[in-house]
Amino acid sequence: TQLLEQSPQFLSIQEGENLTVYCNSSSVFSSLQWYRQEPGEGPVLLVTVVTGGEVKKLKRLTFQFGDARKDSSLHITAAQPGDTGLYLCAISGGGADGLTFGKGTHLIIQP
Amino acid sequence: GAVVSQHPSWVICKSGTSVKIECRSLDFQATTMFWYRQFPKQSLMLMATSNEGSKATYEQGVEKDKFLINHASLTLSTLTVTSAHPEDSSFYICSARGTSGSANTGELFFGEGSRLTVL
């Protein structure tokens, strides 16, 4: 059973449209991270959410942590081709544990 | 922000040979480093946890004798793929957790990745 479920798995939209990516689980997390990865590169941290109900904004990206800390969403406003990439949510197992990643959302923004 | 560097960025080798990939934390000390593997169009899968001065901890299903990990200093971990086969071809990514600051919220810093192609 996948600990983190991401949806959609693939998304291709036109430049200027809005989109939302979801990360869900049946478990409660102390924190959750969102990463963006471009082909041939390592993932880059976008944001960490810690508090239930928390909303963080990063330019056109809005991240929300569910009230129960079981889910999170990433909303992109007026998507641009530069937003193309693999978006991954991840949680830490605590202590020295490495991150567990969701399967990711492959996002393509067409000009 | 913290920088983690991997070398080489890509490597092509013949089946049966061994390949070493280095992961360095450039501006901070990393007591713990992690190695991930990523196949095309898939997510990152944790292979092992590398601890400075002690043996690595491997995830279930990862062969420790095939993927040798050494973390001899606070800034360097190496992954050696021994007797590589075509099915080992993948994108290998390391990440490092600092001794303070970044470790508090579970944030890790990732290397650029190393693409291994075994012919």
Coordinates of C-alpha atoms in Angstrom, one line a residue:
Chain A
T1 CA 0.0 0.0 0.0
Q2 CA 1.4 3.4 -1.1
L3 CA 1.8 5.6 2.0
L4 CA 1.3 8.8 -0.1
E5 CA -1.1 8.9 -2.9
Q6 CA -0.6 11.7 -5.4
S7 CA -3.1 12.8 -8.1
P8 CA -3.2 13.3 -10.9
Q9 CA -0.3 11.2 -12.0
F10 CA 0.0 13.1 -15.3
L11 CA -1.3 16.5 -16.2
S12 CA -0.9 18.5 -19.4
I13 CA -2.5 21.9 -19.6
Q14 CA -2.2 25.2 -21.5
E15 CA -0.2 28.1 -20.4
G16 CA -2.3 30.4 -18.2
E17 CA -4.5 27.8 -16.8
N18 CA -4.8 26.9 -13.1
L19 CA -4.2 23.5 -11.6
T20 CA -4.2 21.7 -8.3
V21 CA -2.2 18.6 -7.4
Y22 CA -3.1 16.5 -4.4
C23 CA -1.2 14.4 -1.9
N24 CA -3.3 12.1 0.3
S25 CA -2.7 9.5 3.0
S26 CA -4.6 7.7 5.7
S27 CA -1.8 8.6 8.2
V28 CA -1.2 11.7 10.2
F29 CA 2.1 13.5 9.5
S30 CA 4.1 15.9 11.6
S31 CA 5.3 17.6 8.5
L32 CA 5.2 17.3 4.7
Q33 CA 7.4 18.6 2.0
W34 CA 6.8 19.4 -1.6
Y35 CA 9.6 19.1 -4.2
R36 CA 9.9 19.8 -7.8
Q37 CA 12.2 17.8 -10.0
E38 CA 13.3 18.6 -13.6
P39 CA 14.6 15.8 -15.9
G40 CA 18.1 14.7 -15.1
E41 CA 18.3 16.7 -11.9
G42 CA 17.7 16.1 -8.2
P43 CA 14.5 17.3 -6.5
V44 CA 14.4 20.8 -5.1
L45 CA 12.5 21.6 -2.0
L46 CA 9.7 24.0 -2.6
V47 CA 8.1 24.1 0.9
T48 CA 7.6 22.4 4.2
V49 CA 4.2 22.5 5.9
V50 CA 4.0 21.7 9.6
T51 CA 0.7 23.0 11.1
G52 CA -2.7 21.6 10.2
G53 CA -4.6 24.0 8.0
E54 CA -1.4 25.9 7.2
V55 CA -1.3 27.7 3.9
K56 CA 2.0 28.8 2.3
K57 CA 2.5 30.8 -0.8
L58 CA 5.5 30.8 -3.1
K59 CA 4.8 33.3 -5.9
R60 CA 2.1 31.6 -8.0
L61 CA 2.2 28.4 -6.0
T62 CA -0.1 27.9 -3.0
F63 CA 0.5 25.0 -0.6
Q64 CA -2.0 23.8 1.9
F65 CA -1.8 21.3 4.7
G66 CA -5.0 19.6 5.6
D67 CA -6.5 20.3 9.0
A68 CA -6.0 16.7 10.1
R69 CA -2.5 16.7 8.7
K70 CA -3.3 13.8 6.4
D71 CA -3.3 15.5 3.1
S72 CA -1.9 18.5 1.2
S73 CA -2.5 20.3 -2.0
L74 CA -0.4 22.4 -4.4
H75 CA -2.3 25.0 -6.5
I76 CA -0.6 26.8 -9.3
T77 CA -2.1 29.9 -10.7
A78 CA -1.6 31.0 -14.3
A79 CA 0.7 28.1 -15.1
Q80 CA 3.8 28.8 -17.2
P81 CA 6.0 26.5 -19.3
G82 CA 8.7 26.9 -16.7
D83 CA 6.4 25.1 -14.2
T84 CA 6.8 21.9 -16.2
G85 CA 8.3 19.2 -14.0
L86 CA 7.7 16.3 -11.6
Y87 CA 6.1 17.5 -8.4
L88 CA 6.6 15.2 -5.4
C89 CA 5.2 15.3 -2.0
A90 CA 7.2 13.6 0.8
I91 CA 7.1 12.8 4.4
S92 CA 9.8 12.0 6.9
G93 CA 9.8 8.9 9.0
G94 CA 11.4 10.8 11.8
G95 CA 14.8 10.5 13.4
A96 CA 17.4 9.4 10.8
D97 CA 14.8 8.1 8.4
G98 CA 15.0 9.3 4.8
L99 CA 12.0 10.7 3.1
T100 CA 9.2 8.7 1.6
F101 CA 8.0 10.1 -1.6
G102 CA 4.7 10.0 -3.4
K103 CA 4.6 8.7 -6.9
G104 CA 4.7 12.2 -8.2
T105 CA 2.7 14.3 -10.6
H106 CA 4.2 14.8 -14.0
L107 CA 3.1 18.3 -15.1
I108 CA 3.5 19.7 -18.6
I109 CA 2.6 23.3 -19.4
Q110 CA 2.2 23.8 -23.1
P111 CA 2.9 27.3 -24.5
Chain B
G1 CA 21.2 27.1 0.9
A2 CA 23.1 24.0 1.6
V3 CA 24.8 22.3 -1.4
V4 CA 25.1 18.6 -2.1
S5 CA 27.2 17.6 -5.1
Q6 CA 27.3 14.2 -6.9
H7 CA 30.0 12.9 -9.2
P8 CA 29.8 11.7 -11.8
S9 CA 26.7 13.2 -13.3
W10 CA 26.5 10.3 -15.7
V11 CA 28.4 7.1 -16.4
I12 CA 28.2 4.4 -18.9
C13 CA 29.8 1.0 -18.1
K14 CA 30.0 -2.5 -19.3
S15 CA 28.0 -5.3 -17.7
G16 CA 30.0 -6.9 -14.9
T17 CA 32.1 -3.9 -13.9
S18 CA 31.8 -1.8 -10.8
V19 CA 30.9 1.9 -10.6
K20 CA 31.4 4.3 -7.7
I21 CA 29.3 7.4 -7.2
E22 CA 30.3 10.1 -4.8
C23 CA 28.1 12.4 -2.8
R24 CA 29.6 15.4 -1.0
S25 CA 28.1 18.0 1.2
L26 CA 29.9 21.1 0.2
D27 CA 29.1 23.7 2.9
F28 CA 27.9 21.6 5.8
Q29 CA 28.6 18.5 7.7
A30 CA 26.3 15.6 7.1
T31 CA 26.1 12.9 9.7
T32 CA 23.5 11.1 7.7
M33 CA 23.2 10.7 4.0
F34 CA 20.6 8.9 2.0
W35 CA 20.7 7.1 -1.4
Y36 CA 17.7 6.9 -3.7
R37 CA 17.1 5.3 -7.0
Q38 CA 14.7 6.6 -9.6
F39 CA 13.6 4.7 -12.7
P40 CA 12.2 6.6 -15.7
K41 CA 8.8 8.2 -15.1
Q42 CA 8.8 6.9 -11.5
S43 CA 9.4 8.5 -8.1
L44 CA 12.4 8.2 -5.9
M45 CA 12.8 5.1 -3.9
L46 CA 15.0 5.0 -0.8
M47 CA 17.8 2.5 -1.1
A48 CA 19.8 3.0 2.1
T49 CA 20.7 5.3 4.9
S50 CA 24.4 6.1 5.2
N51 CA 25.7 7.0 8.6
E52 CA 29.1 8.5 9.2
G53 CA 31.5 6.0 10.8
S54 CA 29.0 3.1 10.9
K55 CA 27.4 0.6 8.6
A56 CA 24.7 1.7 6.2
T57 CA 21.1 0.6 6.8
Y58 CA 19.5 -0.9 3.7
E59 CA 15.8 -0.8 2.8
Q60 CA 14.0 -4.1 2.2
G61 CA 14.8 -5.6 -1.1
V62 CA 18.1 -3.7 -1.6
E63 CA 21.2 -6.0 -1.8
K64 CA 23.8 -4.7 0.5
D65 CA 26.6 -6.7 -1.1
K66 CA 25.7 -5.2 -4.5
F67 CA 25.3 -1.6 -3.5
L68 CA 28.2 -0.9 -1.2
I69 CA 28.0 2.3 0.8
N70 CA 30.8 4.0 2.6
H71 CA 30.5 7.2 4.7
A72 CA 34.0 7.7 5.9
S73 CA 33.8 11.4 6.6
L74 CA 31.2 14.0 7.5
T75 CA 31.2 15.4 4.0
L76 CA 31.4 12.3 1.8
S77 CA 29.4 9.2 1.1
T78 CA 30.0 6.8 -1.8
L79 CA 27.8 4.3 -3.5
T80 CA 29.5 1.5 -5.4
V81 CA 27.4 -0.6 -7.7
T82 CA 29.3 -3.9 -7.9
S83 CA 29.1 -6.2 -10.9
A84 CA 26.6 -3.9 -12.6
H85 CA 24.0 -5.3 -14.9
P86 CA 21.6 -3.5 -17.4
E87 CA 18.8 -3.7 -14.8
D88 CA 20.9 -1.5 -12.5
S89 CA 20.7 1.3 -15.0
S90 CA 18.9 4.1 -13.2
F91 CA 19.2 7.6 -11.8
Y92 CA 20.9 7.5 -8.4
I93 CA 20.3 10.5 -6.1
C94 CA 21.8 11.2 -2.8
S95 CA 20.6 13.6 -0.1
A96 CA 22.2 14.8 3.1
R97 CA 20.8 15.9 6.4
G98 CA 22.8 18.5 8.3
T99 CA 23.8 18.2 11.9
S100 CA 21.5 21.2 12.8
G101 CA 19.0 23.5 11.3
S102 CA 17.8 21.4 8.4
A103 CA 17.4 18.3 10.5
N104 CA 14.7 19.9 12.6
T105 CA 11.9 19.7 10.1
G106 CA 13.0 16.7 8.1
E107 CA 14.4 18.8 5.3
L108 CA 17.0 17.2 3.2
F109 CA 19.3 18.6 0.5
F110 CA 19.6 16.6 -2.7
G111 CA 22.4 16.1 -5.1
E112 CA 22.0 16.6 -8.8
G113 CA 21.8 12.9 -9.4
S114 CA 24.0 10.4 -11.3
R115 CA 22.7 8.6 -14.3
L116 CA 24.1 5.1 -14.7
T117 CA 23.8 3.2 -17.9
V118 CA 25.0 -0.4 -18.0
L119 CA 25.5 -1.9 -21.4

